Every structure is written in structure tokens, then in C-alpha cells.
């Protein structure tokens, strides 16, 4: 209860009560929120509560990078298979809070490669290519999920360290905690 009240004072001092979501969170008692008000406030300000990224320029960059990877893949032909380059746009999108975009890329990129196989007429069957595309989709989505979870955990740990660094008095000279 004391932490809840202290967090509300912190919110009021920083002037974020103008935001309707913070006002709604601040009006709920801690027992109803299930989390401390300080954590909810921090999640709202830092964007760690699963809020979609509004950075459309970065999303367009990942899409352009994906198109570039597809272009290089098409130019290399069916015999030089280098689908590991698909990991680059998928992992960048997952790391930068674009979870849905990374999933879309993880599914669309192998399907585009499968479409290229129909254009090239390679010596192996379409069924073998479809199985390979399925394996690539599973691997890319798993990788995207792992990158996304790692990014969320890294951001939370960084915010916790920042919050704790503000609470503990640390000597600037020797970097020890002052008593």
C-alpha cells in the first residue's frame, strides 16, 4: 500500500496524470490492479506493457530489407540457397518491438521462396520444396519469438537497473553504495 501511494506521488510530480490511462491506473487500488502502481506507471511511460511500436519508418525499413533479401535470393537462383539472410529482417523487427511484423516476415519470406521455386523449375519436387518452406517458417517464427522475449527481458532489466540506481546512493568516485 505504501509503495502504491509513493508511486502515485511520483506520477503526480512528473505530471503524467494528464494521460487518461495513467489517471485510470492511479484511481484503482493496488488490490484491483494486481501490480504495483509504480510498475504500471513505469510500463506506461517506458512502453514495456506490450504496446505496439508506432515507429512506422523502422517497420518500412524492415520491409525494404526483406524485399532486398528476396531480390538477392531470386537473383541467386534455385541452386544457391542462403535463407539465413531472412533472419536479419525478422530478428531486427522482433528486437525493435514489431512482434507482429516479425511474424509476418517469418511466414511470408519462406512462402516467397517457395513461389520462386515454381518459377525456376528445379530438379527436385514441389513437395520437397514445400517441406523445406515449412521448416523455414517454423525456424524463423521460433527465432523471432526468442528474439522478442530476449528484447522484452533486456528492456525490463535495464529499466529495473535504472530505477534501482535512482534509489541507492552510489559514490561517484569509488562506485560503492553509500550508507
Backbone as a printed PyTorch tensor [residue, N CA C, xyz], in Angstrom:
tensor([[[  0.8370,  -1.2030,   0.0000],
         [  0.0000,   0.0000,   0.0000],
         [  0.8760,   1.2580,   0.0000]],

        [[  1.9450,   1.2590,   0.7890],
         [  2.8290,   2.4150,   0.8670],
         [  3.5030,   2.6670,  -0.4820]],

        [[  3.9160,   1.5810,  -1.1620],
         [  4.5500,   1.7300,  -2.4710],
         [  3.5640,   2.2920,  -3.4870]],

        [[  2.2900,   1.8730,  -3.3650],
         [  1.2410,   2.3560,  -4.2710],
         [  1.0840,   3.8660,  -4.1180]],

        [[  1.0170,   4.3410,  -2.8910],
         [  0.8620,   5.7750,  -2.6510],
         [  2.1010,   6.5490,  -3.1050]],

        [[  3.2880,   5.9830,  -2.8640],
         [  4.5170,   6.6500,  -3.2830],
         [  4.6050,   6.7450,  -4.8020]],

        [[  4.1600,   5.6960,  -5.4720],
         [  4.1670,   5.7280,  -6.9310],
         [  3.1950,   6.7760,  -7.4590]],

        [[  2.0410,   6.8940,  -6.8120],
         [  1.0790,   7.9140,  -7.2330],
         [  1.6320,   9.3180,  -7.0310]],

        [[  2.3670,   9.5270,  -5.9380],
         [  3.0140,  10.8230,  -5.7330],
         [  4.0450,  11.0840,  -6.8220]],

        [[  4.7810,  10.0450,  -7.1850],
         [  5.7860,  10.1690,  -8.2480],
         [  5.1090,  10.5320,  -9.5660]],

        [[  3.9800,   9.8860,  -9.8430],
         [  3.2360,  10.1860, -11.0740],
         [  2.7670,  11.6270, -11.0650]],

        [[  2.2440,  12.0760,  -9.9260],
         [  1.7450,  13.4450,  -9.8290],
         [  2.8760,  14.4590,  -9.9850]],

        [[  4.0420,  14.1660,  -9.4160],
         [  5.1650,  15.0890,  -9.5200],
         [  5.6680,  15.2040, -10.9510]],

        [[  5.6470,  14.1180, -11.6720],
         [  6.1710,  14.1330, -13.0370],
         [  5.1580,  14.6590, -14.0440]],

        [[  3.9260,  14.8670, -13.5960],
         [  2.9390,  15.4890, -14.4610],
         [  2.3210,  14.5660, -15.4940]],

        [[  2.3220,  13.2650, -15.2370],
         [  1.7460,  12.3360, -16.2050],
         [  0.2880,  12.0110, -15.9120]],

        [[ -0.3250,  12.6930, -14.9440],
         [ -1.7310,  12.4320, -14.6620],
         [ -2.6440,  12.9990, -15.7400]],

        [[ -2.0800,  13.7460, -16.6730],
         [ -2.8980,  14.2490, -17.7780],
         [ -3.2850,  13.1140, -18.7090]],

        [[ -2.5180,  12.0460, -18.7150],
         [ -2.7950,  10.8960, -19.5700],
         [ -3.9690,  10.1180, -18.9840]],

        [[ -5.0210,   9.8140, -19.7860],
         [ -6.1900,   9.1210, -19.2400],
         [ -5.8720,   7.7240, -18.7170]],

        [[ -4.9250,   7.0270, -19.3380],
         [ -4.5930,   5.6750, -18.8920],
         [ -3.9340,   5.7220, -17.5230]],

        [[ -3.0410,   6.6880, -17.3140],
         [ -2.3730,   6.8110, -16.0170],
         [ -3.3810,   7.2340, -14.9610]],

        [[ -4.3160,   8.1220, -15.3240],
         [ -5.3420,   8.5310, -14.3740],
         [ -6.2040,   7.3490, -13.9580]],

        [[ -6.5420,   6.4830, -14.9380],
         [ -7.3540,   5.3070, -14.6400],
         [ -6.5840,   4.3470, -13.7300]],

        [[ -5.3020,   4.1360, -14.0150],
         [ -4.4800,   3.2680, -13.1870],
         [ -4.3410,   3.8490, -11.7890]],

        [[ -4.1600,   5.1620, -11.7160],
         [ -3.9710,   5.8050, -10.4240],
         [ -5.2300,   5.7330,  -9.5730]],

        [[ -6.3960,   5.6630, -10.1980],
         [ -7.6350,   5.6330,  -9.4350],
         [ -7.9360,   4.2420,  -8.8760]],

        [[ -7.3140,   3.1910,  -9.4230],
         [ -7.5630,   1.8440,  -8.9400],
         [ -6.7230,   1.5440,  -7.7070]],

        [[ -7.2940,   0.8330,  -6.7510],
         [ -6.4560,   0.4010,  -5.6290],
         [ -5.5000,  -0.7010,  -6.0810]],

        [[ -4.4440,  -0.9020,  -5.3290],
         [ -3.4240,  -1.8710,  -5.7240],
         [ -4.0030,  -3.2760,  -5.7920]],

        [[ -4.9670,  -3.5960,  -4.9570],
         [ -5.5400,  -4.9400,  -4.9660],
         [ -6.2760,  -5.2240,  -6.2800]],

        [[ -6.8380,  -4.2000,  -6.9070],
         [ -7.5360,  -4.3980,  -8.1790],
         [ -6.5820,  -4.4850,  -9.3610]],

        [[ -5.4800,  -3.7660,  -9.2980],
         [ -4.5570,  -3.7920, -10.4250],
         [ -3.7340,  -5.0710, -10.4430]],

        [[ -3.4610,  -5.6470,  -9.2850],
         [ -2.6550,  -6.8540,  -9.2350],
         [ -1.1660,  -6.5760,  -9.3720]],

        [[ -0.7990,  -5.3810,  -9.6790],
         [  0.5950,  -4.9690,  -9.7990],
         [  0.7360,  -3.6390,  -9.0960]],

        [[  1.9200,  -3.2890,  -8.7620],
         [  2.1100,  -2.0280,  -8.0730],
         [  1.8670,  -0.8780,  -9.0440]],

        [[  1.4150,   0.2190,  -8.5330],
         [  1.1650,   1.3870,  -9.3770],
         [  2.4520,   1.8940,  -9.9860]],

        [[  3.5480,   1.7490,  -9.2420],
         [  4.8380,   2.1940,  -9.7690],
         [  5.2070,   1.3930, -11.0230]],

        [[  4.9780,   0.0810, -10.9930],
         [  5.2950,  -0.7710, -12.1480],
         [  4.3690,  -0.4230, -13.3200]],

        [[  3.0840,  -0.1950, -13.0290],
         [  2.1530,   0.1760, -14.0990],
         [  2.5210,   1.5220, -14.7080]],

        [[  2.8930,   2.4640, -13.8540],
         [  3.3080,   3.7610, -14.3580],
         [  4.5590,   3.6190, -15.2180]],

        [[  5.5130,   2.8430, -14.7230],
         [  6.7600,   2.6580, -15.4520],
         [  6.4990,   1.9740, -16.7920]],

        [[  5.6350,   0.9640, -16.7880],
         [  5.2870,   0.2790, -18.0330],
         [  4.6340,   1.2360, -19.0230]],

        [[  3.7990,   2.1330, -18.5080],
         [  3.1270,   3.0750, -19.4060],
         [  4.1190,   4.0600, -20.0160]],

        [[  5.0040,   4.5840, -19.1960],
         [  5.9430,   5.5880, -19.6820],
         [  6.9980,   4.9620, -20.5860]],

        [[  7.5230,   3.7960, -20.2070],
         [  8.6020,   3.1640, -20.9530],
         [  8.0970,   2.3120, -22.1170]],

        [[  6.7980,   2.0330, -22.1530],
         [  6.2640,   1.2520, -23.2650],
         [  6.5580,  -0.2240, -23.1750]],

        [[  6.6680,  -0.7840, -21.9770],
         [  7.0090,  -2.1910, -21.8230],
         [  5.7780,  -3.0750, -21.6720]],

        [[  4.5980,  -2.5570, -21.7650],
         [  3.4220,  -3.3770, -21.4900],
         [  2.8300,  -3.9670, -22.7600]],

        [[  3.6260,  -4.1670, -23.7780],
         [  3.1310,  -4.7910, -24.9920],
         [  2.5210,  -3.8000, -25.9670]],

        [[  2.7370,  -2.5290, -25.7750],
         [  2.2010,  -1.5310, -26.6830],
         [  2.9320,  -1.6370, -28.0170]],

        [[  2.1690,  -1.6360, -29.0900],
         [  2.7870,  -1.7510, -30.4070],
         [  3.6420,  -0.5390, -30.7210]],

        [[  4.6890,  -0.7990, -31.4410],
         [  5.5930,   0.2790, -31.8060],
         [  4.9180,   1.2020, -32.8160]],

        [[  5.0510,   2.4920, -32.6070],
         [  4.4640,   3.4450, -33.5340],
         [  5.4980,   3.9340, -34.5360]],

        [[  6.6410,   3.3150, -34.5520],
         [  7.7030,   3.7430, -35.4400],
         [  7.5310,   3.0910, -36.8110]],

        [[  6.6920,   3.6980, -37.6430],
         [  6.4040,   3.1100, -38.9480],
         [  7.5870,   3.2140, -39.8980]],

        [[  8.4520,   4.1750, -39.6850],
         [  9.6320,   4.2990, -40.5450],
         [ 10.5460,   3.0900, -40.3770]],

        [[ 10.7290,   2.6530, -39.1400],
         [ 11.5420,   1.4560, -38.8980],
         [ 10.8720,   0.2270, -39.5040]],

        [[  9.5540,   0.1260, -39.3730],
         [  8.8360,  -1.0070, -39.9600],
         [  8.9910,  -1.0210, -41.4770]],

        [[  8.9210,   0.1360, -42.0930],
         [  9.1300,   0.1980, -43.5460],
         [ 10.5640,  -0.1870, -43.9100]],

        [[ 11.5010,   0.1400, -43.0400],
         [ 12.8900,  -0.2610, -43.2640],
         [ 13.0560,  -1.7690, -43.2310]],

        [[ 12.3730,  -2.4410, -42.2770],
         [ 12.4760,  -3.9090, -42.2120],
         [ 11.8230,  -4.5400, -43.4340]],

        [[ 10.7340,  -3.9380, -43.9000],
         [ 10.0650,  -4.4640, -45.0970],
         [ 10.9570,  -4.2670, -46.3170]],

        [[ 11.6020,  -3.1110, -46.4280],
         [ 12.5060,  -2.8640, -47.5550],
         [ 13.7010,  -3.8200, -47.5090]],

        [[ 14.2180,  -4.0760, -46.3190],
         [ 15.3100,  -5.0360, -46.1830],
         [ 14.8650,  -6.4340, -46.5900]],

        [[ 13.6430,  -6.7920, -46.2560],
         [ 13.1000,  -8.0920, -46.6550],
         [ 12.9620,  -8.2040, -48.1610]],

        [[ 12.4890,  -7.1370, -48.7890],
         [ 12.3740,  -7.1350, -50.2450],
         [ 13.7560,  -7.2560, -50.8820]],

        [[ 14.7420,  -6.5900, -50.3100],
         [ 16.1110,  -6.7090, -50.8090],
         [ 16.6350,  -8.1320, -50.6760]],

        [[ 16.3600,  -8.7740, -49.5400],
         [ 16.7760, -10.1770, -49.3530],
         [ 16.1010, -11.0850, -50.3670]],

        [[ 14.8210, -10.8360, -50.6230],
         [ 14.1110, -11.6370, -51.6240],
         [ 14.6890, -11.4120, -53.0170]],

        [[ 15.0390, -10.1700, -53.3320],
         [ 15.6290,  -9.8810, -54.6400],
         [ 16.9530, -10.5960, -54.8360]],

        [[ 17.8010, -10.5650, -53.8150],
         [ 19.0890, -11.2690, -53.8980],
         [ 18.8530, -12.7680, -54.0060]],

        [[ 17.8960, -13.2850, -53.2540],
         [ 17.5910, -14.7110, -53.3050],
         [ 17.0980, -15.1190, -54.6910]],

        [[ 16.2760, -14.2770, -55.2980],
         [ 15.7790, -14.5840, -56.6410],
         [ 16.9120, -14.5480, -57.6680]],

        [[ 17.8020, -13.5650, -57.5450],
         [ 18.9110, -13.4540, -58.4950],
         [ 19.9070, -14.6070, -58.3670]],

        [[ 20.0620, -15.1690, -57.1570],
         [ 20.9930, -16.2730, -56.9660],
         [ 20.4840, -17.5850, -57.5610]],

        [[ 19.1880, -17.6890, -57.7430],
         [ 18.6350, -18.8860, -58.3750],
         [ 18.3330, -19.9990, -57.3890]],

        [[ 17.8560, -21.1290, -57.9150],
         [ 17.4020, -22.2120, -57.0270],
         [ 18.5330, -23.0210, -56.4080]],

        [[ 19.7080, -23.0090, -56.9990],
         [ 20.7670, -23.8950, -56.5220],
         [ 21.5810, -23.2930, -55.3860]],

        [[ 21.6470, -21.9980, -55.2920],
         [ 22.3330, -21.3430, -54.1740],
         [ 21.2630, -20.9250, -53.1720]],

        [[ 21.1280, -21.7280, -52.1300],
         [ 20.1220, -21.4570, -51.1100],
         [ 20.8060, -20.8410, -49.9060]],

        [[ 20.4350, -19.6270, -49.6290],
         [ 21.0200, -18.9070, -48.4990],
         [ 19.9030, -18.2300, -47.7090]],

        [[ 18.9610, -19.0340, -47.1650],
         [ 17.8190, -18.4300, -46.4650],
         [ 18.1630, -17.8630, -45.0990]],

        [[ 19.4120, -18.0110, -44.6670],
         [ 19.8040, -17.4510, -43.3760],
         [ 19.7200, -15.9210, -43.3890]],

        [[ 19.8040, -15.3170, -44.5910],
         [ 19.6830, -13.8540, -44.6560],
         [ 18.2810, -13.3940, -44.2540]],

        [[ 17.2990, -14.3160, -44.2890],
         [ 15.9530, -13.9670, -43.8380],
         [ 15.9250, -13.6940, -42.3400]],

        [[ 16.9110, -14.2030, -41.6120],
         [ 16.9640, -13.9590, -40.1730],
         [ 17.1970, -12.4860, -39.8450]],

        [[ 17.8770, -11.7840, -40.7320],
         [ 18.2280, -10.3830, -40.4460],
         [ 16.9790,  -9.5060, -40.3050]],

        [[ 16.0920,  -9.4160, -41.3100],
         [ 14.9210,  -8.5430, -41.1080],
         [ 13.9580,  -9.0680, -40.0450]],

        [[ 13.8380, -10.3890, -39.9290],
         [ 12.9330, -10.9540, -38.9180],
         [ 13.4310, -10.6250, -37.5160]],

        [[ 14.7210, -10.8160, -37.2760],
         [ 15.2490, -10.5510, -35.9380],
         [ 15.2830,  -9.0590, -35.6220]],

        [[ 15.5710,  -8.2110, -36.5950],
         [ 15.5540,  -6.7660, -36.3500],
         [ 14.1510,  -6.2740, -36.0130]],

        [[ 13.1590,  -6.7970, -36.7180],
         [ 11.7800,  -6.4050, -36.4210],
         [ 11.3570,  -6.9000, -35.0440]],

        [[ 11.7480,  -8.1240, -34.6870],
         [ 11.3820,  -8.6650, -33.3720],
         [ 12.0700,  -7.8990, -32.2510]],

        [[ 13.3140,  -7.5130, -32.4400],
         [ 14.0460,  -6.7920, -31.4000],
         [ 13.4830,  -5.3920, -31.1750]],

        [[ 12.9880,  -4.7640, -32.2340],
         [ 12.5240,  -3.3790, -32.1490],
         [ 11.0240,  -3.2650, -31.9650]],

        [[ 10.4510,  -4.1590, -31.1680],
         [  9.0420,  -4.0970, -30.7470],
         [  8.0330,  -4.2500, -31.8710]],

        [[  8.3950,  -4.8670, -32.9550],
         [  7.4500,  -5.1180, -34.0450],
         [  7.1930,  -6.6180, -34.1310]],

        [[  6.5860,  -7.1590, -33.0740],
         [  6.3600,  -8.5950, -32.9640],
         [  5.4990,  -9.1090, -34.1050]],

        [[  4.4120,  -8.4260, -34.4240],
         [  3.5370,  -8.9070, -35.4910],
         [  4.2260,  -8.8280, -36.8520]],

        [[  4.9910,  -7.7720, -37.0760],
         [  5.7090,  -7.6670, -38.3430],
         [  6.7510,  -8.7750, -38.4740]],

        [[  7.4260,  -9.0970, -37.3820],
         [  8.4220, -10.1670, -37.4550],
         [  7.7610, -11.5100, -37.7470]],

        [[  6.5730, -11.7490, -37.2000],
         [  5.8490, -12.9830, -37.5280],
         [  5.4180, -13.0080, -38.9870]],

        [[  4.9380, -11.8820, -39.4750],
         [  4.5280, -11.8080, -40.8770],
         [  5.7180, -12.0740, -41.7880]],

        [[  6.8490, -11.4600, -41.4840],
         [  8.0500, -11.6790, -42.2960],
         [  8.5210, -13.1230, -42.2070]],

        [[  8.4300, -13.7230, -41.0160],
         [  8.8710, -15.1070, -40.8420],
         [  8.0180, -16.0790, -41.6500]],

        [[  6.7970, -15.7080, -41.9350],
         [  5.9200, -16.5800, -42.7270],
         [  6.0000, -16.2400, -44.2110]],

        [[  6.0190, -14.9570, -44.5370],
         [  5.9650, -14.5330, -45.9410],
         [  7.2750, -14.8180, -46.6810]],

        [[  8.4130, -14.6100, -46.0540],
         [  9.6890, -14.7940, -46.7540],
         [  9.8840, -16.2280, -47.2550]],

        [[  9.6590, -17.2760, -46.4390],
         [  9.7750, -18.6300, -46.9910],
         [  8.7160, -18.9460, -48.0460]],

        [[  7.5280, -18.3590, -47.9060],
         [  6.4950, -18.5930, -48.9250],
         [  6.8770, -17.9440, -50.2540]],

        [[  7.5250, -16.7920, -50.2000],
         [  8.0210, -16.1640, -51.4390],
         [  9.1020, -17.0290, -52.0730]],

        [[  9.9660, -17.5910, -51.2370],
         [ 10.9940, -18.5070, -51.7610],
         [ 10.3350, -19.7140, -52.4150]],

        [[  9.2590, -20.2040, -51.8130],
         [  8.5150, -21.3260, -52.4010],
         [  7.9050, -20.9320, -53.7480]],

        [[  7.4120, -19.7110, -53.8480],
         [  6.8860, -19.2270, -55.1310],
         [  8.0070, -19.1380, -56.1700]],

        [[  9.1770, -18.6900, -55.7640],
         [ 10.3130, -18.6280, -56.6970],
         [ 10.6600, -20.0120, -57.2340]],

        [[ 10.5040, -21.0410, -56.4080],
         [ 10.7850, -22.4140, -56.8480],
         [  9.8720, -22.7950, -58.0040]],

        [[  8.6280, -22.3410, -57.9540],
         [  7.7110, -22.6540, -59.0670],
         [  8.1230, -21.9350, -60.3490]],

        [[  8.7680, -20.7960, -60.2290],
         [  9.2240, -20.0570, -61.4160],
         [ 10.5000, -20.6540, -62.0050]],

        [[ 11.3510, -21.2280, -61.1530],
         [ 12.6510, -21.6960, -61.6090],
         [ 12.6300, -23.0950, -62.2300]],

        [[ 11.7220, -23.9560, -61.8060],
         [ 11.6570, -25.3510, -62.2590],
         [ 12.9500, -26.1030, -61.9250]],

        [[ 13.2340, -26.2880, -60.6060],
         [ 14.4520, -27.0010, -60.1970],
         [ 14.2890, -28.5160, -60.3690]],

        [[ 15.3770, -29.2890, -60.1980],
         [ 15.2930, -30.7350, -60.3940],
         [ 14.5860, -31.4840, -59.2560]],

        [[ 14.3360, -30.8620, -58.1120],
         [ 13.6290, -31.5370, -57.0260],
         [ 12.1400, -31.2420, -57.1150]],

        [[ 11.3510, -32.0130, -56.3610],
         [  9.8920, -31.9110, -56.4590],
         [  9.3760, -30.7170, -55.6520]],

        [[  8.1390, -30.3590, -55.9530],
         [  7.4940, -29.2560, -55.2350],
         [  7.2300, -29.6510, -53.7820]],

        [[  6.9500, -30.9220, -53.5340],
         [  6.7060, -31.3860, -52.1710],
         [  7.9450, -31.1850, -51.2930]],

        [[  9.1070, -31.4880, -51.8240],
         [ 10.3440, -31.2670, -51.0750],
         [ 10.5470, -29.7810, -50.7830]],

        [[ 10.2310, -28.9560, -51.7440],
         [ 10.3490, -27.5080, -51.5370],
         [  9.3440, -27.0160, -50.4970]],

        [[  8.1290, -27.5710, -50.5130],
         [  7.1040, -27.1750, -49.5420],
         [  7.5000, -27.5900, -48.1260]],

        [[  8.0850, -28.7810, -47.9910],
         [  8.5550, -29.2200, -46.6720],
         [  9.6730, -28.2980, -46.1830]],

        [[ 10.5970, -27.9460, -47.0590],
         [ 11.6610, -27.0100, -46.6920],
         [ 11.1000, -25.6510, -46.2780]],

        [[ 10.0760, -25.1890, -46.9940],
         [  9.4480, -23.9070, -46.6360],
         [  8.7840, -23.9940, -45.2690]],

        [[  8.1410, -25.1150, -44.9800],
         [  7.5320, -25.3070, -43.6580],
         [  8.5650, -25.2950, -42.5470]],

        [[  9.6920, -25.9580, -42.7950],
         [ 10.7730, -25.9670, -41.8010],
         [ 11.3130, -24.5510, -41.5940]],

        [[ 11.4780, -23.8140, -42.6840],
         [ 11.9720, -22.4300, -42.5570],
         [ 10.9930, -21.5590, -41.7800]],

        [[  9.7030, -21.7440, -42.0150],
         [  8.6950, -20.9640, -41.2890],
         [  8.7710, -21.2710, -39.7960]],

        [[  8.8810, -22.5420, -39.4430],
         [  8.9630, -22.9190, -38.0280],
         [ 10.2250, -22.3350, -37.3900]],

        [[ 11.3440, -22.4420, -38.0760],
         [ 12.6010, -21.9360, -37.5250],
         [ 12.5610, -20.4140, -37.3930]],

        [[ 12.0800, -19.7180, -38.4060],
         [ 12.0580, -18.2520, -38.3520],
         [ 11.0950, -17.7350, -37.2860]],

        [[  9.9060, -18.3530, -37.1510],
         [  8.9680, -17.8990, -36.1170],
         [  9.5170, -18.1900, -34.7250]],

        [[ 10.1710, -19.3330, -34.5490],
         [ 10.7820, -19.6420, -33.2500],
         [ 11.8840, -18.6430, -32.9280]],

        [[ 12.6860, -18.3390, -33.9050],
         [ 13.7660, -17.3820, -33.7130],
         [ 13.2090, -15.9880, -33.4030]],

        [[ 12.1580, -15.5940, -34.1080],
         [ 11.5410, -14.2900, -33.8510],
         [ 10.9810, -14.2280, -32.4340]],

        [[ 10.3550, -15.3070, -31.9800],
         [  9.8040, -15.3260, -30.6350],
         [ 10.9190, -15.2130, -29.5970]],

        [[ 12.0120, -15.9580, -29.8060],
         [ 13.1310, -15.8970, -28.8710],
         [ 13.7590, -14.4990, -28.8220]],

        [[ 13.9290, -13.8880, -29.9800],
         [ 14.4930, -12.5280, -30.0260],
         [ 13.5570, -11.5470, -29.3270]],

        [[ 12.2630, -11.6730, -29.5760],
         [ 11.2820, -10.7750, -28.9540],
         [ 11.3160, -10.9150, -27.4330]],

        [[ 11.3110, -12.1520, -26.9250],
         [ 11.3440, -12.3690, -25.4820],
         [ 12.6390, -11.8300, -24.8750]],

        [[ 13.7500, -12.0140, -25.5640],
         [ 15.0250, -11.5040, -25.0750],
         [ 15.0170,  -9.9790, -25.0260]],

        [[ 14.4430,  -9.3560, -26.0480],
         [ 14.3840,  -7.8860, -26.0800],
         [ 13.5190,  -7.3470, -24.9560]],

        [[ 12.3640,  -7.9790, -24.7160],
         [ 11.4830,  -7.5270, -23.6360],
         [ 12.1800,  -7.6800, -22.2930]],

        [[ 12.8340,  -8.8130, -22.0860],
         [ 13.5300,  -9.0330, -20.8290],
         [ 14.6890,  -8.0500, -20.6510]],

        [[ 15.4080,  -7.7710, -21.7190],
         [ 16.5140,  -6.8190, -21.6390],
         [ 16.0080,  -5.4270, -21.2910]],

        [[ 14.9190,  -5.0020, -21.9040],
         [ 14.3610,  -3.6740, -21.5950],
         [ 13.8790,  -3.5910, -20.1520]],

        [[ 13.2320,  -4.6580, -19.6910],
         [ 12.7540,  -4.6520, -18.3010],
         [ 13.9180,  -4.6140, -17.3230]],

        [[ 14.9500,  -5.3960, -17.5940],
         [ 16.1090,  -5.3870, -16.7090],
         [ 16.8000,  -4.0290, -16.7160]],

        [[ 16.9010,  -3.4050, -17.8820],
         [ 17.5230,  -2.0780, -17.9590],
         [ 16.7030,  -1.0510, -17.1880]],

        [[ 15.3790,  -1.1350, -17.2820],
         [ 14.5480,  -0.1820, -16.5440],
         [ 14.6250,  -0.4380, -15.0430]],

        [[ 14.7110,  -1.7180, -14.6390],
         [ 14.8620,  -2.0170, -13.2170],
         [ 16.1920,  -1.5090, -12.6860]],

        [[ 17.2490,  -1.6570, -13.4550],
         [ 18.5530,  -1.1540, -13.0440],
         [ 18.5220,   0.3650, -12.9150]],

        [[ 17.8720,   1.0260, -13.8630],
         [ 17.7570,   2.4890, -13.7990],
         [ 16.9760,   2.9110, -12.5640]],

        [[ 15.8850,   2.1910, -12.2830],
         [ 15.0720,   2.5260, -11.1260],
         [ 15.8580,   2.2830,  -9.8370]],

        [[ 16.5580,   1.1570,  -9.7590],
         [ 17.3380,   0.8640,  -8.5580],
         [ 18.5150,   1.8150,  -8.3970]],

        [[ 19.1200,   2.2080,  -9.4960],
         [ 20.2190,   3.1600,  -9.4170],
         [ 19.7460,   4.4940,  -8.8640]],

        [[ 18.5080,   4.8490,  -9.1180],
         [ 17.9630,   6.0840,  -8.5780],
         [ 17.6350,   5.9810,  -7.1020]],

        [[ 17.3900,   4.7680,  -6.6120],
         [ 17.0420,   4.5870,  -5.2060],
         [ 18.2600,   4.4820,  -4.3010]],

        [[ 19.3420,   3.8920,  -4.7960],
         [ 20.5270,   3.6770,  -3.9720],
         [ 21.5180,   4.8230,  -4.1610]],

        [[ 21.9950,   5.3860,  -3.0700],
         [ 23.0380,   6.4140,  -3.2050],
         [ 24.3930,   5.7560,  -3.4820]],

        [[ 24.9730,   6.0600,  -4.6110],
         [ 26.2440,   5.4690,  -5.0200],
         [ 27.3060,   6.5680,  -5.0430]],

        [[ 28.4650,   6.2650,  -4.4890],
         [ 29.5820,   7.1960,  -4.5050],
         [ 30.1050,   7.3110,  -5.9370]],

        [[ 30.2600,   8.5030,  -6.4270],
         [ 30.7180,   8.7030,  -7.7910],
         [ 32.1840,   8.3500,  -7.9790]],

        [[ 32.9360,   8.4670,  -6.9130],
         [ 34.3630,   8.2290,  -7.0130],
         [ 34.6940,   6.7400,  -6.9640]],

        [[ 34.1970,   6.0200,  -5.9640],
         [ 34.5690,   4.6260,  -5.7900],
         [ 33.4850,   3.6510,  -6.2550]],

        [[ 32.3100,   4.1360,  -6.6240],
         [ 31.1920,   3.3260,  -7.1290],
         [ 30.6400,   2.3470,  -6.1000]],

        [[ 30.7970,   2.6480,  -4.8240],
         [ 30.2390,   1.8210,  -3.7690],
         [ 28.9640,   2.4760,  -3.2450]],

        [[ 28.1170,   1.6580,  -2.6670],
         [ 26.8660,   2.1590,  -2.1270],
         [ 27.1760,   2.8890,  -0.8190]],

        [[ 26.7030,   4.1330,  -0.7410],
         [ 26.8940,   4.9120,   0.4860],
         [ 25.8760,   4.4720,   1.5250]],

        [[ 26.2690,   4.5420,   2.7830],
         [ 25.3410,   4.1450,   3.8520],
         [ 24.5630,   5.3360,   4.3720]]])
